[in-house]
mmCIF file of C-alpha atoms and ligand atoms in Angstrom:
data_model
loop_
_atom_site.group_PDB
_atom_site.id
_atom_site.type_symbol
_atom_site.label_atom_id
_atom_site.label_comp_id
_atom_site.label_asym_id
_atom_site.label_seq_id
_atom_site.Cartn_x
_atom_site.Cartn_y
_atom_site.Cartn_z
ATOM 1 C CA MET G 258 17.344 13.557 22.319
ATOM 2 C CA LYS G 259 17.008 11.967 19.075
ATOM 3 C CA GLY G 260 17.129 8.206 19.032
ATOM 4 C CA VAL G 261 16.556 5.442 16.645
ATOM 5 C CA PRO G 262 13.364 6.082 14.202
ATOM 6 C CA HIS G 263 11.337 3.146 14.403
ATOM 7 C CA VAL G 264 7.453 2.096 13.346
ATOM 8 C CA LEU G 265 5.151 2.563 16.042
ATOM 9 C CA LEU G 266 2.644 -0.690 15.737
ATOM 10 C CA VAL G 267 -0.656 0.225 17.462
ATOM 11 C CA GLU G 268 -2.881 -3.004 17.684
ATOM 12 C CA ASP G 269 -4.438 -4.875 20.769
ATOM 13 C CA ASP G 270 -4.307 -8.264 19.156
ATOM 14 C CA ASP G 271 -1.210 -10.184 20.178
ATOM 15 C CA GLY G 272 -2.338 -12.942 17.397
ATOM 16 C CA ILE G 273 -1.629 -10.137 14.745
ATOM 17 C CA ALA G 274 0.855 -7.561 16.964
ATOM 18 C CA THR G 275 3.265 -10.513 17.842
ATOM 19 C CA PRO G 276 3.943 -11.883 14.026
ATOM 20 C CA LEU G 277 3.840 -8.330 12.689
ATOM 21 C CA SER G 278 6.288 -7.544 15.070
ATOM 22 C CA ALA G 279 8.762 -10.134 14.144
ATOM 23 C CA ALA G 280 8.160 -9.485 10.186
ATOM 24 C CA LEU G 281 8.737 -5.821 10.798
ATOM 25 C CA ARG G 282 12.194 -6.669 12.487
ATOM 26 C CA GLY G 283 13.092 -9.286 9.959
ATOM 27 C CA ASP G 284 12.664 -6.280 7.196
ATOM 28 C CA GLY G 285 15.232 -4.173 9.308
ATOM 29 C CA TYR G 286 12.885 -1.943 11.040
ATOM 30 C CA GLN G 287 13.045 -1.245 14.756
ATOM 31 C CA VAL G 288 9.507 -1.655 16.303
ATOM 32 C CA LEU G 289 7.647 -0.018 19.386
ATOM 33 C CA ARG G 290 4.411 -1.820 20.030
ATOM 34 C CA ALA G 291 1.713 0.302 21.402
ATOM 35 C CA PRO G 292 -1.708 -2.327 22.531
ATOM 36 C CA THR G 293 -3.739 0.590 23.164
ATOM 37 C CA GLY G 294 -4.801 4.102 21.555
ATOM 38 C CA ARG G 295 -3.524 5.992 24.558
ATOM 39 C CA GLU G 296 -0.326 3.987 24.714
ATOM 40 C CA ALA G 297 0.320 4.982 20.917
ATOM 41 C CA LEU G 298 -0.550 8.876 21.816
ATOM 42 C CA ALA G 299 1.996 8.966 24.541
ATOM 43 C CA ARG G 300 4.482 6.788 22.374
ATOM 44 C CA ALA G 301 4.437 8.839 19.451
ATOM 45 C CA SER G 302 7.652 11.040 19.182
ATOM 46 C CA GLU G 303 10.155 12.548 16.778
ATOM 47 C CA ASP G 304 11.901 9.029 16.676
ATOM 48 C CA THR G 305 8.393 7.828 15.277
ATOM 49 C CA GLY G 306 9.212 6.919 11.272
ATOM 50 C CA ALA G 307 6.271 5.165 10.349
ATOM 51 C CA ILE G 308 2.623 4.107 12.010
ATOM 52 C CA VAL G 309 0.838 0.933 11.905
ATOM 53 C CA LEU G 310 -2.186 1.742 13.429
ATOM 54 C CA ASP G 311 -5.423 -0.893 13.885
ATOM 55 C CA LEU G 312 -8.484 0.622 13.814
ATOM 56 C CA GLY G 313 -10.149 -1.143 16.364
ATOM 57 C CA LEU G 314 -8.732 -0.365 19.578
ATOM 58 C CA PRO G 315 -9.990 -1.306 22.753
ATOM 59 C CA ASP G 316 -10.062 2.275 24.507
ATOM 60 C CA LEU G 317 -10.388 4.895 21.795
ATOM 61 C CA ASP G 318 -11.462 4.943 18.229
ATOM 62 C CA GLY G 319 -8.621 4.412 15.816
ATOM 63 C CA VAL G 320 -9.677 7.251 13.486
ATOM 64 C CA GLU G 321 -9.410 9.583 16.378
ATOM 65 C CA VAL G 322 -6.348 7.966 17.137
ATOM 66 C CA CYS G 323 -4.938 8.771 14.049
ATOM 67 C CA ARG G 324 -6.296 12.428 13.768
ATOM 68 C CA ARG G 325 -4.334 12.511 17.070
ATOM 69 C CA LEU G 326 -1.436 11.304 16.272
ATOM 70 C CA ARG G 327 -1.331 13.516 13.091
ATOM 71 C CA ALA G 328 -1.231 16.338 15.368
ATOM 72 C CA ILE G 329 1.701 15.144 17.268
ATOM 73 C CA VAL G 330 4.002 13.718 14.677
ATOM 74 C CA PRO G 331 2.972 15.595 11.425
ATOM 75 C CA GLY G 332 4.291 14.209 8.064
ATOM 76 C CA VAL G 333 4.770 10.743 9.427
ATOM 77 C CA PRO G 334 3.112 7.757 7.398
ATOM 78 C CA VAL G 335 0.445 6.096 8.882
ATOM 79 C CA LEU G 336 -0.567 2.698 7.402
ATOM 80 C CA MET G 337 -4.229 1.706 9.024
ATOM 81 C CA LEU G 338 -4.733 -1.859 9.865
ATOM 82 C CA THR G 339 -8.844 -2.326 9.234
ATOM 83 C CA ALA G 340 -11.133 -5.389 9.903
ATOM 84 C CA ARG G 341 -13.962 -3.442 8.363
ATOM 85 C CA THR G 342 -14.177 -3.832 4.506
ATOM 86 C CA SER G 343 -16.922 -1.393 3.604
ATOM 87 C CA GLU G 344 -15.818 1.557 1.428
ATOM 88 C CA ALA G 345 -17.376 4.156 3.877
ATOM 89 C CA ASP G 346 -15.125 3.042 6.625
ATOM 90 C CA ILE G 347 -11.934 2.968 4.256
ATOM 91 C CA VAL G 348 -12.948 6.254 3.287
ATOM 92 C CA VAL G 349 -13.400 7.441 7.058
ATOM 93 C CA GLY G 350 -10.152 6.126 7.358
ATOM 94 C CA LEU G 351 -8.474 7.982 4.716
ATOM 95 C CA ASP G 352 -10.086 11.216 5.479
ATOM 96 C CA ALA G 353 -8.983 10.758 8.998
ATOM 97 C CA GLY G 354 -5.085 10.941 7.609
ATOM 98 C CA ALA G 355 -4.001 7.353 7.256
ATOM 99 C CA ASP G 356 -2.242 7.344 4.304
ATOM 100 C CA ASP G 357 -3.257 3.784 3.011
ATOM 101 C CA TYR G 358 -4.788 0.806 4.670
ATOM 102 C CA VAL G 359 -4.899 -2.777 4.611
ATOM 103 C CA THR G 360 -7.700 -5.181 5.167
ATOM 104 C CA LYS G 361 -7.699 -7.931 7.786
ATOM 105 C CA PRO G 362 -6.673 -10.615 7.073
ATOM 106 C CA PHE G 363 -3.669 -9.454 5.202
ATOM 107 C CA ARG G 364 -0.521 -11.087 3.832
ATOM 108 C CA LEU G 365 2.767 -9.747 6.003
ATOM 109 C CA ALA G 366 4.593 -9.768 2.609
ATOM 110 C CA GLU G 367 1.713 -7.220 0.956
ATOM 111 C CA LEU G 368 2.018 -4.990 4.387
ATOM 112 C CA LEU G 369 5.734 -4.515 4.471
ATOM 113 C CA ALA G 370 5.538 -3.813 0.358
ATOM 114 C CA ARG G 371 3.054 -1.418 1.441
ATOM 115 C CA LEU G 372 5.022 0.174 3.951
ATOM 116 C CA ARG G 373 7.748 0.364 1.979
ATOM 117 C CA ALA G 374 6.023 2.389 -0.624
ATOM 118 C CA LEU G 375 4.589 4.874 2.160
ATOM 119 C CA LEU G 376 8.173 5.767 3.508
ATOM 120 C CA ARG G 377 9.695 6.007 0.002
ATOM 121 C CA ARG G 378 6.612 8.322 -0.785
ATOM 122 C CA ALA G 379 7.475 10.300 2.621
ATOM 123 C CA GLY G 380 11.305 10.478 2.041
ATOM 124 C CA GLY G 381 12.355 7.084 4.126
ATOM 125 C CA ARG G 382 12.086 8.344 7.689
ATOM 126 C CA VAL G 383 13.014 4.799 8.774
ATOM 127 C CA GLY G 384 16.193 3.147 8.346
ATOM 128 C CA ALA G 385 15.221 -0.041 6.970
ATOM 129 C CA GLU G 386 17.009 -1.601 4.133
ATOM 130 C CA GLY G 387 16.874 1.078 1.047
ATOM 131 C CA SER G 388 15.625 -1.162 -1.254
ATOM 132 C CA SER G 389 13.425 0.769 -4.362
ATOM 133 C CA VAL G 390 12.235 -2.569 -5.099
ATOM 134 C CA VAL G 391 8.596 -3.501 -4.278
ATOM 135 C CA GLY G 392 6.676 -6.671 -5.104
ATOM 136 C CA ILE G 393 3.853 -8.768 -4.795
ATOM 137 C CA GLN G 394 3.790 -12.561 -5.585
ATOM 138 C CA ASP G 395 6.188 -13.061 -8.579
ATOM 139 C CA VAL G 396 5.571 -9.135 -9.595
ATOM 140 C CA ARG G 397 8.386 -6.726 -8.490
ATOM 141 C CA VAL G 398 9.138 -3.268 -9.769
ATOM 142 C CA ASP G 399 11.922 -0.945 -8.925
ATOM 143 C CA ARG G 400 10.733 2.731 -9.064
ATOM 144 C CA ALA G 401 14.368 4.019 -8.842
ATOM 145 C CA ALA G 402 15.655 1.676 -11.519
ATOM 146 C CA HIS G 403 12.607 2.126 -13.442
ATOM 147 C CA ARG G 404 12.344 -1.478 -14.287
ATOM 148 C CA ALA G 405 9.974 -4.417 -13.692
ATOM 149 C CA TRP G 406 9.871 -7.994 -13.689
ATOM 150 C CA ARG G 407 7.381 -11.227 -13.842
ATOM 151 C CA GLY G 408 9.450 -13.728 -11.707
ATOM 152 C CA ASP G 409 12.843 -13.688 -13.862
ATOM 153 C CA GLU G 410 11.795 -11.909 -16.890
ATOM 154 C CA GLU G 411 12.210 -8.238 -17.245
ATOM 155 C CA LEU G 412 8.761 -6.604 -18.147
ATOM 156 C CA GLY G 413 9.745 -4.395 -21.234
ATOM 157 C CA LEU G 414 6.970 -1.442 -20.380
ATOM 158 C CA SER G 415 6.786 2.043 -21.719
ATOM 159 C CA ALA G 416 7.262 4.686 -19.214
ATOM 160 C CA LYS G 417 3.350 4.883 -18.745
ATOM 161 C CA GLU G 418 2.756 1.319 -18.371
ATOM 162 C CA PHE G 419 5.607 1.106 -15.567
ATOM 163 C CA ASP G 420 4.397 4.068 -14.017
ATOM 164 C CA LEU G 421 0.862 2.110 -13.855
ATOM 165 C CA LEU G 422 2.006 -1.156 -12.567
ATOM 166 C CA ALA G 423 4.084 0.554 -10.014
ATOM 167 C CA LEU G 424 1.085 2.098 -8.676
ATOM 168 C CA LEU G 425 -0.966 -1.010 -9.161
ATOM 169 C CA VAL G 426 1.853 -2.932 -7.051
ATOM 170 C CA GLU G 427 2.384 -0.255 -4.285
ATOM 171 C CA HIS G 428 -1.416 -0.527 -3.806
ATOM 172 C CA ALA G 429 -1.738 -4.253 -4.033
ATOM 173 C CA GLY G 430 -5.212 -5.323 -2.642
ATOM 174 C CA THR G 431 -6.801 -2.511 -2.490
ATOM 175 C CA VAL G 432 -9.148 -0.733 -5.328
ATOM 176 C CA LEU G 433 -7.765 2.345 -7.148
ATOM 177 C CA THR G 434 -10.241 4.349 -8.716
ATOM 178 C CA ARG G 435 -9.586 5.361 -12.260
ATOM 179 C CA GLU G 436 -9.539 8.893 -11.252
ATOM 180 C CA ARG G 437 -7.040 8.546 -8.800
ATOM 181 C CA ILE G 438 -4.849 6.510 -11.417
ATOM 182 C CA MET G 439 -5.534 8.859 -13.859
ATOM 183 C CA GLU G 440 -4.158 11.708 -11.109
ATOM 184 C CA ARG G 441 -1.135 9.747 -10.352
ATOM 185 C CA VAL G 442 0.072 8.510 -13.526
ATOM 186 C CA TRP G 443 -0.953 11.034 -16.146
ATOM 187 C CA ASP G 444 -2.120 14.501 -14.892
ATOM 188 C CA THR G 445 -3.451 15.860 -11.943
ATOM 189 C CA ASN G 446 -5.512 18.738 -14.210
ATOM 190 C CA TRP G 447 -6.506 15.402 -16.235
ATOM 191 C CA LEU G 448 -9.674 16.267 -17.954
ATOM 192 C CA GLY G 449 -11.550 13.967 -20.545
ATOM 193 C CA SER G 450 -11.885 10.235 -21.191
ATOM 194 C CA THR G 451 -10.098 7.485 -19.634
ATOM 195 C CA LYS G 452 -9.798 5.601 -22.869
ATOM 196 C CA THR G 453 -6.250 5.995 -22.776
ATOM 197 C CA LEU G 454 -6.009 4.263 -19.121
ATOM 198 C CA ASP G 455 -8.156 1.393 -20.496
ATOM 199 C CA MET G 456 -5.698 0.959 -23.526
ATOM 200 C CA HIS G 457 -2.547 0.881 -20.952
ATOM 201 C CA VAL G 458 -4.513 -1.285 -18.745
ATOM 202 C CA SER G 459 -4.681 -3.584 -21.845
ATOM 203 C CA TRP G 460 -1.281 -3.290 -22.689
ATOM 204 C CA LEU G 461 0.077 -3.843 -19.280
ATOM 205 C CA ARG G 462 -2.147 -7.140 -18.770
ATOM 206 C CA ARG G 463 -0.770 -8.396 -22.371
ATOM 207 C CA LYS G 464 2.850 -7.836 -21.062
ATOM 208 C CA LEU G 465 2.004 -10.125 -17.544
ATOM 209 C CA GLY G 466 0.262 -12.652 -19.561
ATOM 210 C CA ASP G 467 -2.936 -12.051 -18.172
ATOM 211 C CA ASP G 468 -6.311 -13.186 -19.147
ATOM 212 C CA VAL G 469 -8.812 -10.333 -18.907
ATOM 213 C CA SER G 470 -11.657 -13.312 -18.857
ATOM 214 C CA GLN G 471 -9.958 -14.885 -15.619
ATOM 215 C CA PRO G 472 -7.186 -12.039 -14.682
ATOM 216 C CA ARG G 473 -4.648 -13.403 -12.139
ATOM 217 C CA TYR G 474 -3.096 -9.735 -11.898
ATOM 218 C CA VAL G 475 -5.427 -7.033 -12.711
ATOM 219 C CA THR G 476 -8.782 -7.097 -11.859
ATOM 220 C CA THR G 477 -11.333 -4.725 -13.490
ATOM 221 C CA ILE G 478 -13.780 -3.503 -10.539
ATOM 222 C CA ARG G 479 -16.516 -2.334 -12.699
ATOM 223 C CA GLY G 480 -17.724 1.969 -12.411
ATOM 224 C CA VAL G 481 -14.925 1.933 -10.039
ATOM 225 C CA GLY G 482 -11.182 1.340 -11.047
ATOM 226 C CA PHE G 483 -8.892 -1.623 -11.107
ATOM 227 C CA ARG G 484 -7.448 -3.702 -8.282
ATOM 228 C CA PHE G 485 -3.869 -5.516 -8.204
ATOM 229 C CA GLU G 486 -4.148 -8.708 -6.731
ATOM 230 C CA PRO G 487 -2.204 -11.717 -7.899
ATOM 231 C CA SER G 488 -3.245 -14.812 -7.118
ATOM 232 C CA PRO G 489 -0.324 -17.424 -6.357
ATOM 233 C CA PRO G 490 1.083 -19.288 -9.528
ATOM 234 C CA SER G 491 -0.964 -22.321 -9.960
ATOM 235 C CA PRO G 492 1.240 -25.501 -9.266
ATOM 236 C CA SER G 493 2.691 -27.106 -12.019
HETATM 237 CA CA1 CA L 651 -7.987 -4.664 17.123
#
């Protein structure tokens, strides 16, 4: 029998699982906790709407758990929690079928924003508050209304600038490669230079009031891409 869709939270560490469960419930989700990989596999069901999966589990390897969950509940978004920061592990996590990842320690608000973004892309099987607004620090974007704000001020963005900012915000804290941004914001068959991307990043920075030499919002990762990770507003 079909029950209420829930977030399956697979995390052995109570110090993380307890506040995270509370935050998820506070955001409107039903939560089912599994402290081990085996329990996660046993508890995944047609009612699973999203999975938050710790990579470092006591019994099974998180990547393996991810692969097996994928087979049990195909199409359900998986957000991986990882303490390992090296690119290789991140790629392994994504190769295993995780849709996104958050590196510990993470901010609860950031994890919730990522989860909302994943659910929106997946068509929102979980009955959380159906807001299309994603935000981090003082920046918010509303995909449905195609509007973006910094603090109370609405940003007048072009369509491409908006798509770029929305993508960056939805992946806040992680590095987006130039190729991935080009694919997602411009065209999957894009060929040629990424000068267009650099121009849009610089326009976006200007509209955000960002300073390239000391960016508060968009950080350039040389030779790789960009990361959106706003530092808290400086105390006035
Ligand atoms: Ca763990």
